[in-house]
Short mmCIF file of C-alpha atoms in Angstrom, two decimals:
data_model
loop_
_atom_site.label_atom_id
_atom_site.label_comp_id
_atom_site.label_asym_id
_atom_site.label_seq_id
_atom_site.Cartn_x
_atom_site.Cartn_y
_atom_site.Cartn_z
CA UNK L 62 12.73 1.35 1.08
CA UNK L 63 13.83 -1.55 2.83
CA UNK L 64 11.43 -4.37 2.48
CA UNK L 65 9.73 -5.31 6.00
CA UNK L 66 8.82 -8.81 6.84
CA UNK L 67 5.10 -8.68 7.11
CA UNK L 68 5.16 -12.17 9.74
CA UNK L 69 6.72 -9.79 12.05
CA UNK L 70 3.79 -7.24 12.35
CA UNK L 71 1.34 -7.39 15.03
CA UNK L 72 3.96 -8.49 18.44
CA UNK L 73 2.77 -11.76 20.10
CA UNK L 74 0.00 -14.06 20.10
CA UNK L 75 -0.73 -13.20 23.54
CA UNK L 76 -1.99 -9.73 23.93
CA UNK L 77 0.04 -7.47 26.60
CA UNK L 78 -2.10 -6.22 29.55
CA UNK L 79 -2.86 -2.74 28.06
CA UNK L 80 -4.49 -4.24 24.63
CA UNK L 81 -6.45 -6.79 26.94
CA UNK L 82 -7.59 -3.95 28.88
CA UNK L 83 -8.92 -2.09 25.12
CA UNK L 84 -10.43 -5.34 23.88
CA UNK L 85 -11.90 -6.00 27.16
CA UNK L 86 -13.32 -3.02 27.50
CA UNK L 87 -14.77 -2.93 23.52
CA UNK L 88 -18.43 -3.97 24.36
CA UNK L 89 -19.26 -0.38 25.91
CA UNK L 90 -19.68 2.78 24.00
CA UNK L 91 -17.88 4.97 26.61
CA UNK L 92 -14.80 2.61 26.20
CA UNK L 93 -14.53 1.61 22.64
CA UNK L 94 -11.29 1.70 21.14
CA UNK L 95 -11.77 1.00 16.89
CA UNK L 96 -10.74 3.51 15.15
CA UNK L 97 -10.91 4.25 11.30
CA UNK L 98 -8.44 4.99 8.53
CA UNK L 99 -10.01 7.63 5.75
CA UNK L 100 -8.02 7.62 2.23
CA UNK L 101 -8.87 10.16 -0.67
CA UNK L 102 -8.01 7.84 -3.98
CA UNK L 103 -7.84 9.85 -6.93
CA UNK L 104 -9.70 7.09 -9.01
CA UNK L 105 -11.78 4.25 -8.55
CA UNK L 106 -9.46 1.27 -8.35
CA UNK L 107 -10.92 -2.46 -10.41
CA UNK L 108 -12.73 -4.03 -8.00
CA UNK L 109 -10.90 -7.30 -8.79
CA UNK L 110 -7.92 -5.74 -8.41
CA UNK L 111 -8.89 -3.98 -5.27
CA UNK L 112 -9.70 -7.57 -3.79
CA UNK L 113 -6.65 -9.55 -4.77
CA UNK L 114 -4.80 -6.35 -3.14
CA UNK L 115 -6.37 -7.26 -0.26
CA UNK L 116 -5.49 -10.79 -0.31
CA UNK L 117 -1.55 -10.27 -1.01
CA UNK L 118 -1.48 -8.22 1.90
CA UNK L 119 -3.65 -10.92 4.34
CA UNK L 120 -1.28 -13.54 2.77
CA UNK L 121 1.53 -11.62 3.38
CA UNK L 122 0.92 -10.10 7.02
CA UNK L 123 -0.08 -13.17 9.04
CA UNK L 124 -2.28 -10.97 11.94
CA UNK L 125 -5.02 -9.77 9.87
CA UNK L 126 -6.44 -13.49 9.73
CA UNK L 127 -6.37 -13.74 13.20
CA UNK L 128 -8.92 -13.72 15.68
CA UNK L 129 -9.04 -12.93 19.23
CA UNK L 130 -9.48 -15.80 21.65
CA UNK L 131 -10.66 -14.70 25.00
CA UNK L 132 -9.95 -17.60 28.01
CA UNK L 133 -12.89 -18.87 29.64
CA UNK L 134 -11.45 -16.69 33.53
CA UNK L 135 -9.75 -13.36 33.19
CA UNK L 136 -6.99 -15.07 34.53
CA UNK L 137 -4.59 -14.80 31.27
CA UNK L 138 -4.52 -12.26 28.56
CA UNK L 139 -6.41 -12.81 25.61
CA UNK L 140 -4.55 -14.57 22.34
CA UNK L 141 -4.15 -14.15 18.76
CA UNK L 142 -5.07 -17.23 16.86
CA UNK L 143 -5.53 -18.26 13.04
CA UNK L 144 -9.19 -18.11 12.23
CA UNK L 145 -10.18 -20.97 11.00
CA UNK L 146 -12.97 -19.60 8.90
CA UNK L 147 -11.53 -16.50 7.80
CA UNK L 148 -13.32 -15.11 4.27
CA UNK L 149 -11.88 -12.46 2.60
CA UNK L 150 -15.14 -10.82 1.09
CA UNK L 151 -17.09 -10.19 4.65
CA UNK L 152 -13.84 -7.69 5.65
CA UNK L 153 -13.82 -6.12 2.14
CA UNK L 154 -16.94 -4.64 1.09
CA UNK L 155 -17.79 -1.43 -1.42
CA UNK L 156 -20.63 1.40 -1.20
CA UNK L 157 -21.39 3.72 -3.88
CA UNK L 158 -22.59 7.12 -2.60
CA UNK L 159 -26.10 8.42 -3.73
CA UNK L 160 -25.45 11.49 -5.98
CA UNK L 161 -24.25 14.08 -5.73
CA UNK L 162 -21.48 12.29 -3.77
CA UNK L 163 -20.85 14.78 -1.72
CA UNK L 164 -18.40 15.13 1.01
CA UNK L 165 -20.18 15.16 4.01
CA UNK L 166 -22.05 12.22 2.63
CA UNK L 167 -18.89 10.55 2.70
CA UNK L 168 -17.87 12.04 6.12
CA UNK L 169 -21.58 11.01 7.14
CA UNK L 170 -20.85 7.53 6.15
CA UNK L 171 -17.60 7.30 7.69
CA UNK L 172 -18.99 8.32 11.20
CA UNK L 173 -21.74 5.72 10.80
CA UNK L 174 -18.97 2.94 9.73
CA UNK L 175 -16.84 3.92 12.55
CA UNK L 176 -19.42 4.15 15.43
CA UNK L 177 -20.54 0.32 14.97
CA UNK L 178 -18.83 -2.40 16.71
CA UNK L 179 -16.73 -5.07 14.73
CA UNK L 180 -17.35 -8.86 15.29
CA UNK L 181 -15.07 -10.15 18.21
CA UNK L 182 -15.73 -13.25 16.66
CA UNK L 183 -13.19 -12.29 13.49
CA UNK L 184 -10.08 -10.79 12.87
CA UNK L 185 -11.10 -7.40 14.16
CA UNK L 186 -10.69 -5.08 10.94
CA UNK L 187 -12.97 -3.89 7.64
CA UNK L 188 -11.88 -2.37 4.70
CA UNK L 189 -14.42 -1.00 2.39
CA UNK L 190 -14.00 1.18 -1.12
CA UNK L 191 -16.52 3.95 -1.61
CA UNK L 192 -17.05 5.06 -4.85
CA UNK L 193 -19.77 7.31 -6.49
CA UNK L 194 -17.59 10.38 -5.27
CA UNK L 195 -16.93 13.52 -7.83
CA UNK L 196 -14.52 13.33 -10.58
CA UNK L 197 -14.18 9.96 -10.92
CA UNK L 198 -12.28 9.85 -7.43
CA UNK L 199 -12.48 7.01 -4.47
CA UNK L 200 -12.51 6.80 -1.15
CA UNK L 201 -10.77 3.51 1.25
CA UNK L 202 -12.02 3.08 4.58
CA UNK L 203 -10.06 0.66 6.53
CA UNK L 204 -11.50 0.33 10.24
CA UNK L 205 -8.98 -1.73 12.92
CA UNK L 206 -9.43 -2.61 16.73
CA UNK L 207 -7.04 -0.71 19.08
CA UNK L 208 -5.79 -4.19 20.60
CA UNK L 209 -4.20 -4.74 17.04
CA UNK L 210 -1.81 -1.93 17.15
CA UNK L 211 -1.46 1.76 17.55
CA UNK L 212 -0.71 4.85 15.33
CA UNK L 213 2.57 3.88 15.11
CA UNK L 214 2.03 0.22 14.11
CA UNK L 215 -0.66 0.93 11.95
CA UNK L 216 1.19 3.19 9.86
CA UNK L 217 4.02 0.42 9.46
CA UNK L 218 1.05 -1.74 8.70
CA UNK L 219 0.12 0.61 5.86
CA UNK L 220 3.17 0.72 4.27
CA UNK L 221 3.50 -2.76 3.91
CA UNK L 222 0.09 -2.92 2.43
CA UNK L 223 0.12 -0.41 -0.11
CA UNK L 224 2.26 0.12 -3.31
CA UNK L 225 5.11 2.87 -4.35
CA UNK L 226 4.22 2.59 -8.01
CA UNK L 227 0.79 3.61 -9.85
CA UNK L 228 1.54 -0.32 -11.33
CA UNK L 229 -1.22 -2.42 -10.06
CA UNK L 230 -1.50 -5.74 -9.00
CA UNK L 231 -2.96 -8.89 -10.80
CA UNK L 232 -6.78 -10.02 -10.17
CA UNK L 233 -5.90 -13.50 -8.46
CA UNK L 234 -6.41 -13.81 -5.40
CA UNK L 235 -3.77 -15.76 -3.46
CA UNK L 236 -4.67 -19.16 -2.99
CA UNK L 237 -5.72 -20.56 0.60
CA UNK L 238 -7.08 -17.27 0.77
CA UNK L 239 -10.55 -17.98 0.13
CA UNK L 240 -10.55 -21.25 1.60
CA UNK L 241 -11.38 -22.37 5.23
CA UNK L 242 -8.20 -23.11 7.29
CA UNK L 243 -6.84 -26.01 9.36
CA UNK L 244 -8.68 -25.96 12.52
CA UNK L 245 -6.85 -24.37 16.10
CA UNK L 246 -6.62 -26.20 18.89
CA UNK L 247 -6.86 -22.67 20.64
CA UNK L 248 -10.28 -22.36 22.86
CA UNK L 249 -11.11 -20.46 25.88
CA UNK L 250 -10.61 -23.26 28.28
CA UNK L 251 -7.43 -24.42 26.85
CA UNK L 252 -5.71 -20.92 26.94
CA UNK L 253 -6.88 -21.24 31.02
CA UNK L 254 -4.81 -24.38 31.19
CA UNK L 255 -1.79 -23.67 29.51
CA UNK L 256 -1.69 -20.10 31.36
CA UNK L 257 -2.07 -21.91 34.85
CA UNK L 258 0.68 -24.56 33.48
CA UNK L 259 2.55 -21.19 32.53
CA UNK L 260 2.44 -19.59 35.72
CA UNK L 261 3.38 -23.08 37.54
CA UNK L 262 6.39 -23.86 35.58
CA UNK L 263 7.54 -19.95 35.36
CA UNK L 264 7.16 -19.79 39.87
CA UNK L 265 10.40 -20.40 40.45
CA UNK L 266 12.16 -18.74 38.00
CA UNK L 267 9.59 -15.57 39.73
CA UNK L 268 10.42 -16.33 42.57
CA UNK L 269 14.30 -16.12 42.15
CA UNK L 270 13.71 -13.15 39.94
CA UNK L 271 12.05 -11.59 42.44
CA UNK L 272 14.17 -12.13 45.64
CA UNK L 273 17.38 -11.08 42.99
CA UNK L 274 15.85 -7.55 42.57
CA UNK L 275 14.92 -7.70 45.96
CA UNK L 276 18.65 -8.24 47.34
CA UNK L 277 19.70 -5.56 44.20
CA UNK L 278 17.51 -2.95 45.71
CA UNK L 279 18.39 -3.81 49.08
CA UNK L 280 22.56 -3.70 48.29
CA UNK L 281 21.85 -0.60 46.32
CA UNK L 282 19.66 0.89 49.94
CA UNK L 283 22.79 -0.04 51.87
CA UNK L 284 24.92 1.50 49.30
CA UNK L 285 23.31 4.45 49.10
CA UNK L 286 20.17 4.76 51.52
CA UNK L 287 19.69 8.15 51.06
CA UNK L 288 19.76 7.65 47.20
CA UNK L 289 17.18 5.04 47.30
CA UNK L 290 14.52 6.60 49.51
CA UNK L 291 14.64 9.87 47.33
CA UNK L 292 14.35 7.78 43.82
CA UNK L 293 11.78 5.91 45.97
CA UNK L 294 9.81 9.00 47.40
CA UNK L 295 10.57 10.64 43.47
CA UNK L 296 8.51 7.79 41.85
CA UNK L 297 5.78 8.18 44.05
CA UNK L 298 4.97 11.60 43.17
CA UNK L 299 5.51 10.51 39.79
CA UNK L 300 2.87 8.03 39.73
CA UNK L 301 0.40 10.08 41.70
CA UNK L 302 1.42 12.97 39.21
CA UNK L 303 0.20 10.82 36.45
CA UNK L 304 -2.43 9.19 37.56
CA UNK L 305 -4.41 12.35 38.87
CA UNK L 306 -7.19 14.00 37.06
CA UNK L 307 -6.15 17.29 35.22
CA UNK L 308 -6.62 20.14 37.78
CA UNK L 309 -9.22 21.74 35.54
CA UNK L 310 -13.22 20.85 35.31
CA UNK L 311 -14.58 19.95 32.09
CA UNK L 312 -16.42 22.77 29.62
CA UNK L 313 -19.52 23.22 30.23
CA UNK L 314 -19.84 23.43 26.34
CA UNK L 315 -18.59 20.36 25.98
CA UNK L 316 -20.66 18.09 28.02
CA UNK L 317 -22.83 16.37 25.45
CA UNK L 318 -22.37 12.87 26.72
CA UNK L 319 -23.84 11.64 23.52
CA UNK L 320 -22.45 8.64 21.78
CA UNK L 321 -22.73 9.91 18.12
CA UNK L 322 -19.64 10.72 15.53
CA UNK L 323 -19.10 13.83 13.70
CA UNK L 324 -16.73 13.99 11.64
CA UNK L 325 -14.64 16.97 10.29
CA UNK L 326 -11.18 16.63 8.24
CA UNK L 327 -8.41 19.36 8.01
CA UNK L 328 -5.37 19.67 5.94
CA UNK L 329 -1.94 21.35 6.92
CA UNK L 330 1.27 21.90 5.09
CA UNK L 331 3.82 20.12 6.98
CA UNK L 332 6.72 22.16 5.79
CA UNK L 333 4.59 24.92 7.37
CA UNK L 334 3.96 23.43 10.53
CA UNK L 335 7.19 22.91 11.11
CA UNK L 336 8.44 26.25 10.48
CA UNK L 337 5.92 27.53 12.56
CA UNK L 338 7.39 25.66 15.47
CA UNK L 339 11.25 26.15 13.78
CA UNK L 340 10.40 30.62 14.66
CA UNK L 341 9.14 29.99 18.11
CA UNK L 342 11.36 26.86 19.64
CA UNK L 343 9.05 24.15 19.15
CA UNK L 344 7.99 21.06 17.70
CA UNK L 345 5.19 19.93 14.96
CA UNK L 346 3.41 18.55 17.76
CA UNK L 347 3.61 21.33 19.99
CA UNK L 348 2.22 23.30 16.89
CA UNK L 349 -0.17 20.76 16.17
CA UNK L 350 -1.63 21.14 19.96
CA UNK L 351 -1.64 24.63 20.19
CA UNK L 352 -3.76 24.84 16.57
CA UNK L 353 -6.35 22.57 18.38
CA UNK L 354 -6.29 24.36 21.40
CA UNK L 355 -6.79 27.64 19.19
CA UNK L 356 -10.02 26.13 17.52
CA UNK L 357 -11.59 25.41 21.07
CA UNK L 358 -10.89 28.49 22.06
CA UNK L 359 -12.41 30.26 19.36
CA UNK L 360 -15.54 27.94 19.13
CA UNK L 361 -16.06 28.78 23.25
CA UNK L 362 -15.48 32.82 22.67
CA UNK L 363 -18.60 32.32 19.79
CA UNK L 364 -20.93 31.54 22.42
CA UNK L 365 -19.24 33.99 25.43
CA UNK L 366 -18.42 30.99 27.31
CA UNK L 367 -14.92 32.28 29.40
CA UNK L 368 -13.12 29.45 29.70
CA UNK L 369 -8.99 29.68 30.17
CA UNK L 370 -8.47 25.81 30.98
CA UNK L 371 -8.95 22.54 29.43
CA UNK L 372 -8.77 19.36 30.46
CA UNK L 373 -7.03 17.62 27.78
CA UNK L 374 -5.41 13.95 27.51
CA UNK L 375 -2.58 12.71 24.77
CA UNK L 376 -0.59 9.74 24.05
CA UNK L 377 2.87 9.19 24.88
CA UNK L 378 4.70 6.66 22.57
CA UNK L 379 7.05 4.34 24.56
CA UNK L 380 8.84 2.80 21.44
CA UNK L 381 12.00 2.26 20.72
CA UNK L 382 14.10 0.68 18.11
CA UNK L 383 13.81 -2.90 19.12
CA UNK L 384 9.92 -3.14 19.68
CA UNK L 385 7.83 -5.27 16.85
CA UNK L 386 6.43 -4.19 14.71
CA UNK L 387 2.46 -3.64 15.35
CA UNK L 388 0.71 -3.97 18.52
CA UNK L 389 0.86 -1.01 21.29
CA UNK L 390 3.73 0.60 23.35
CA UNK L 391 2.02 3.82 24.79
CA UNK L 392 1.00 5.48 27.85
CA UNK L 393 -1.06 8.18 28.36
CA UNK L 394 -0.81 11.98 29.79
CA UNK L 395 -3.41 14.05 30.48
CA UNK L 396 -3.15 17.93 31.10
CA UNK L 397 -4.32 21.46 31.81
CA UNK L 398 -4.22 23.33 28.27
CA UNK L 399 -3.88 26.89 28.23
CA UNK L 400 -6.90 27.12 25.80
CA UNK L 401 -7.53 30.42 27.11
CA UNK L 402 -4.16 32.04 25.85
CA UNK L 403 -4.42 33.89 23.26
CA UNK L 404 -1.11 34.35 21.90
CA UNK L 405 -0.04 31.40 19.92
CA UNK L 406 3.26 31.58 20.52
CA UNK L 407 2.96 31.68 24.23
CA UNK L 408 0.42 28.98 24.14
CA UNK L 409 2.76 26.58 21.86
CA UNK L 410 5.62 27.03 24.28
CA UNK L 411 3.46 26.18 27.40
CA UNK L 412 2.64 23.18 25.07
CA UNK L 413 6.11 22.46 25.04
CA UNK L 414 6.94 22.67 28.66
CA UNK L 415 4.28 20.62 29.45
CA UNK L 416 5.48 17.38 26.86
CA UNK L 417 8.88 18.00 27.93
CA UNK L 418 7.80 17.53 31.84
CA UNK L 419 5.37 14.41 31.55
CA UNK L 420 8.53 12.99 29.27
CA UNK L 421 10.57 13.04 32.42
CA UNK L 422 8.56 11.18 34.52
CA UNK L 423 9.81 8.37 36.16
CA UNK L 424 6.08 6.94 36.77
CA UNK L 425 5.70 7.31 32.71
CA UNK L 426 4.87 3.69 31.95
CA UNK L 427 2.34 3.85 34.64
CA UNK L 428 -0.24 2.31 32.42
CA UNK L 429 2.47 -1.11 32.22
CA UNK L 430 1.75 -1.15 36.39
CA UNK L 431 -2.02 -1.09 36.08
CA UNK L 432 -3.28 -2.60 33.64
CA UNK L 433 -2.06 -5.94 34.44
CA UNK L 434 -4.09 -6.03 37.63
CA UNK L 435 -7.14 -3.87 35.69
CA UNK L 436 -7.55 -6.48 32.60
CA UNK L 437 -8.12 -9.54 35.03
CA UNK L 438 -11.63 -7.82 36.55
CA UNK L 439 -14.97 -8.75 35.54
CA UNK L 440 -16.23 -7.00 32.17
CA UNK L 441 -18.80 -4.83 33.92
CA UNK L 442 -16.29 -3.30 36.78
CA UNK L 443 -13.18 -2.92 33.94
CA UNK L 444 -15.59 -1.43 31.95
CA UNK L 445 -16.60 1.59 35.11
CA UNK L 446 -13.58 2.04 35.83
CA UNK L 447 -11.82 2.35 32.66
CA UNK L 448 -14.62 4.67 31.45
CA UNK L 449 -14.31 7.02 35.01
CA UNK L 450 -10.48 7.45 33.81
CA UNK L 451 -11.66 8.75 30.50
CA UNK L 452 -14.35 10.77 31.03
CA UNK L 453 -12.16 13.56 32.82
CA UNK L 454 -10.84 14.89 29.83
CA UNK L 455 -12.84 17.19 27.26
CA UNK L 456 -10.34 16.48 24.45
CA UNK L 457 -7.96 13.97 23.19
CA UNK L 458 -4.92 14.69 20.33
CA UNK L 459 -2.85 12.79 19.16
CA UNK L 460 0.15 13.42 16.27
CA UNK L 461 1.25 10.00 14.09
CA UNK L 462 4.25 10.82 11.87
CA UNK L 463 3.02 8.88 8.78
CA UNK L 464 4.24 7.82 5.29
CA UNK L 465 6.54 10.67 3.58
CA UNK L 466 6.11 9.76 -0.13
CA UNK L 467 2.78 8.89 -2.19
CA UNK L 468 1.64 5.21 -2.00
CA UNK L 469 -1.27 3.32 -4.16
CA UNK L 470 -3.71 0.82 -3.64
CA UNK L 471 -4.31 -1.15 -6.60
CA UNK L 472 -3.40 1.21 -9.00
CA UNK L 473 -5.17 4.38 -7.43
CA UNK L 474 -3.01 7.15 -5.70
CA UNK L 475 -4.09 7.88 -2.34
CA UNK L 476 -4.47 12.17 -2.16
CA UNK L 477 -5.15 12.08 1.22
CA UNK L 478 -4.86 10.11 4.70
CA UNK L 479 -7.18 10.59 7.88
CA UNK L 480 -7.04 9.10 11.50
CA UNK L 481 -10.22 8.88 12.90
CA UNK L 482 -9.30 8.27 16.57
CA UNK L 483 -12.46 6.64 18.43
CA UNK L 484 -13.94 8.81 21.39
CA UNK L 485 -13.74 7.55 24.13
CA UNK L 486 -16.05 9.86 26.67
CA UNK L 487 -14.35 12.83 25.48
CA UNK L 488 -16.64 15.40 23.51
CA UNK L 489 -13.49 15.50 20.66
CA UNK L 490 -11.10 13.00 19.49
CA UNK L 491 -8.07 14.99 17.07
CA UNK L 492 -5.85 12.91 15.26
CA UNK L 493 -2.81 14.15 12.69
CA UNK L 494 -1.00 11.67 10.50
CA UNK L 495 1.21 13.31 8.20
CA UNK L 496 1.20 12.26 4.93
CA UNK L 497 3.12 13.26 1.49
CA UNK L 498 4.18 16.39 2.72
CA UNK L 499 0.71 17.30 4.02
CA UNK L 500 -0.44 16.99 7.88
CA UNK L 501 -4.04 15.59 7.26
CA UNK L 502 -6.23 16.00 10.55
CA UNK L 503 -9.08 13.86 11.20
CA UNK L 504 -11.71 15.13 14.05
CA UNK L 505 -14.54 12.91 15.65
CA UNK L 506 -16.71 15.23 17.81
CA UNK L 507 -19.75 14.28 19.81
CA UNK L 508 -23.27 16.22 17.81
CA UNK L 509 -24.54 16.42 21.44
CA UNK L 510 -21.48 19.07 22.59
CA UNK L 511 -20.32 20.59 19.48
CA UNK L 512 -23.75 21.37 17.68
CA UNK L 513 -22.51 23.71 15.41
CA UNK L 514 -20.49 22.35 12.68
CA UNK L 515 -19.91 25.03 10.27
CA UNK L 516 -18.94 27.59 13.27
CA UNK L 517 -16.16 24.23 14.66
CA UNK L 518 -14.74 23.73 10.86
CA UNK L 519 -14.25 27.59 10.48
CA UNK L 520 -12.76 28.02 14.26
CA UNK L 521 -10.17 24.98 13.39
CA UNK L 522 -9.10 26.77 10.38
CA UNK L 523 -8.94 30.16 11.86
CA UNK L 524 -7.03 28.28 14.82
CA UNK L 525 -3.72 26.40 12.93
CA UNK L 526 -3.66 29.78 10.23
CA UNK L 527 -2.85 31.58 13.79
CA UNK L 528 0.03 29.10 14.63
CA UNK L 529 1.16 29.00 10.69
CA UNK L 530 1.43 32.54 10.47
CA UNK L 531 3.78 32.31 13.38
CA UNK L 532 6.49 30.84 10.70
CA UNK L 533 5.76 33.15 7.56
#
């Protein structure tokens, strides 16, 4: 594999408006955007070495001893900047698990870990090795903010930070690790004054910008007026396309509303998946999607609730090969699912249409025109509004391809690797990473909508073994 710089990972200092608009929004539960990283270890790695794992990859990936710098006005984004007091031992912890070790004890802690807010005033991110498990085996939990980077980024991140080879590391910890860095000159009023020096020295370089795509667009409307009011006319429908609430009204099922995480993991073969979606002219996602929308269906048919519609809202990655590495580059789609179809095959190739259409959108990077102007409000009204935008949906999904060969952390071989997406006024949050050949789903439901457990982890079974069988 070709070796990535780590001081690359994580984009810019300054945040871009749609990770100002996650951080700024972080201090509600509707809103919150940490999510949480669940490893299977097949052994309990040294602690020591565990540690000075921990402190290569700090040393080596410049980002995770930052912290977030917020100006003293909402008038410029908020800022990466070297904490000046970072400590490597309050973001790695361990927990042993009471016997028996179960795991829904571990799932049980996970939820708990995940649900509770990390310190804005440090580099947003914990790591913490549970141990106490059965066999011998481990467990990593590495929770990060959002605003640091998504799926994508995070998966880069983890394959800088882990090993190929069972060979562990040494037990010394880097040095300067430990010890308390040069003070920044970064503070909230200062990032006020250099953005307001920013935006006075950039004006006219805006200004000519701005009258240069103004005469482009007006030689191109002279060109070709026709042309231009179509493409014009096109994007607006677009945007209004995208920004509109799914057509559908939320489950009555699923309208907990509580604040509580429930976890549930899932394993699929990923040579499976895909020839499930190689028979019927799809994707793994589309697969992926339909095996979700399968569960739901079959949890809502145990309790006669008729209900052939689902509001349903996904990410859209907007990378491409020149991006950094780290930070975010998505938008977001949301959808009517045909939860009530029946036939798997039908229902993956609606899936299909559907990702194929909201690709073709001119209005896709919608979320780059808003959230500029949304991360500049007040906390209170970003917080309303961002949490009105999210509530409309019952579900979110969302499909990470992930590492495709076994990794280690300090000596241990990871099994297993689980999103845990954070929910976000949504009753279910459904993440897939795949990992080592194996598609390894992690789902964070709300207790107060999905109250039976047992009934949801036999539906989600019952609901990908449909779409599997579709390739077999």
């Amino acid at each position: 594999m070709t070796e990535i710089d780590g001081r690359d990972w994580g984009g810019p200092a300054r945040m871009n408006p749609s990770e100002a608009l996650m951080w700024r929004a972080e201090g509600d539960l509707r809103t919150r955007s940490s999510g949480l990283l669940l490893e299977l270890l097949d052994s309990a790695p040294e602690w020591d070495r565990f540690l000075a794992a921990h402190g290569r990859a700090v040393q080596a990936i410049p980002r995770l001893r930052d912290r977030v710098v917020e100006p003293l006005l909402p008038v410029v984004p908020p800022t990466w900047t070297e904490d000046a007091h970072f400590d490597l031992s309050y973001h790695v912890q361990r927990i042993r698990l009471p016997e028996p070790g179960s795991p829904r004890q571990l799932l049980d802690l996970a939820g708990q870990l995940a649900s509770r807010p990390l310190d804005v005033n440090r580099p947003p991110w914990e790591a913490t090795l549970v141990e106490g498990l059965p066999d011998g085996k481990a467990a990593y939990l590495l929770r990060l903010h959002h605003a640091m980077s998504d799926g994508l980024g995070i998966v880069q991140l983890l394959g800088m930070a882990h090993s190929q080879t069972a060979t562990p590391g040494g037990t010394r910890l880097p040095s300067g690790i430990t010890e308390t860095a040069a003070a920044t000159s970064t503070t909230p009023l200062s990032l006020v004054a250099d953005g307001l020096l920013e935006e006075i020295a950039g004006a006219p370089a805006r200004v000519f910008g701005a009258a240069t795509g103004a005469l482009g667009l007006a030689g191109r409307a002279l060109r070709d007026p026709v042309g231009t009011a179509q493409r014009a006319f096109g994007y607006g429908l677009s945007l209004r396309r995208m920004l509109s609430p799914p057509a559908a009204e939320r489950s009555p099922l699923l309208r907990g509303g509580g604040f509580g995480y429930q976890l549930v993991l899932h394993d699929v073969a990923l040579a499976e998946l895909k020839a499930a979606g190689k028979a019927v002219g799809g994707s793994v996602n589309d697969c992926f999607l339909a095996g979700v929308l399968g569960a739901f269906r079959r949890y809502h048919e145990h309790f006669g609730q008729s209900v052939d519609q689902l509001p349903m809202a996904i990410p859209i990655s907007l990378r491409d090969s020149n991006d950094p590495m780290g930070g975010n580059k998505f938008t977001g789609a949301r959808f009517v699912a045909p939860m009530g179809e029946a036939d798997p095959r039908i229902r993956i190739q609606l899936v299909r249409e559907f990702i194929l259409n909201v690709r073709a959108e001119p209005a896709i990077g919608f979320l780059g025109l808003i959230s500029p102007v949304l991360s500049k409000l007040p906390g209170a009204v970003l917080t309303e509004i961002t949490a009105n935008l999210t509530k409309v949906s019952d579900v979110q999904a969302s499909n990470i391809p992930g590492l495709s060969h076994p990794v280690y952390l300090a000596g241990a071989k990871v099994l297993r690797m689980y999103p845990i997406g954070p929910r976000p006024g949504v009753a279910a949050m459904v993440t897939m990473v795949s990992y080592d050949g194996m598609c390894c789903i992690g789902v964070n439901l709300d207790p107060d909508a999905v109250t039976d457990l047992a009934l949801f982890e036999d539906c989600l079974s019952k609901g990908f073994d449909e779409v599997l069988a579709l390739g077999r």
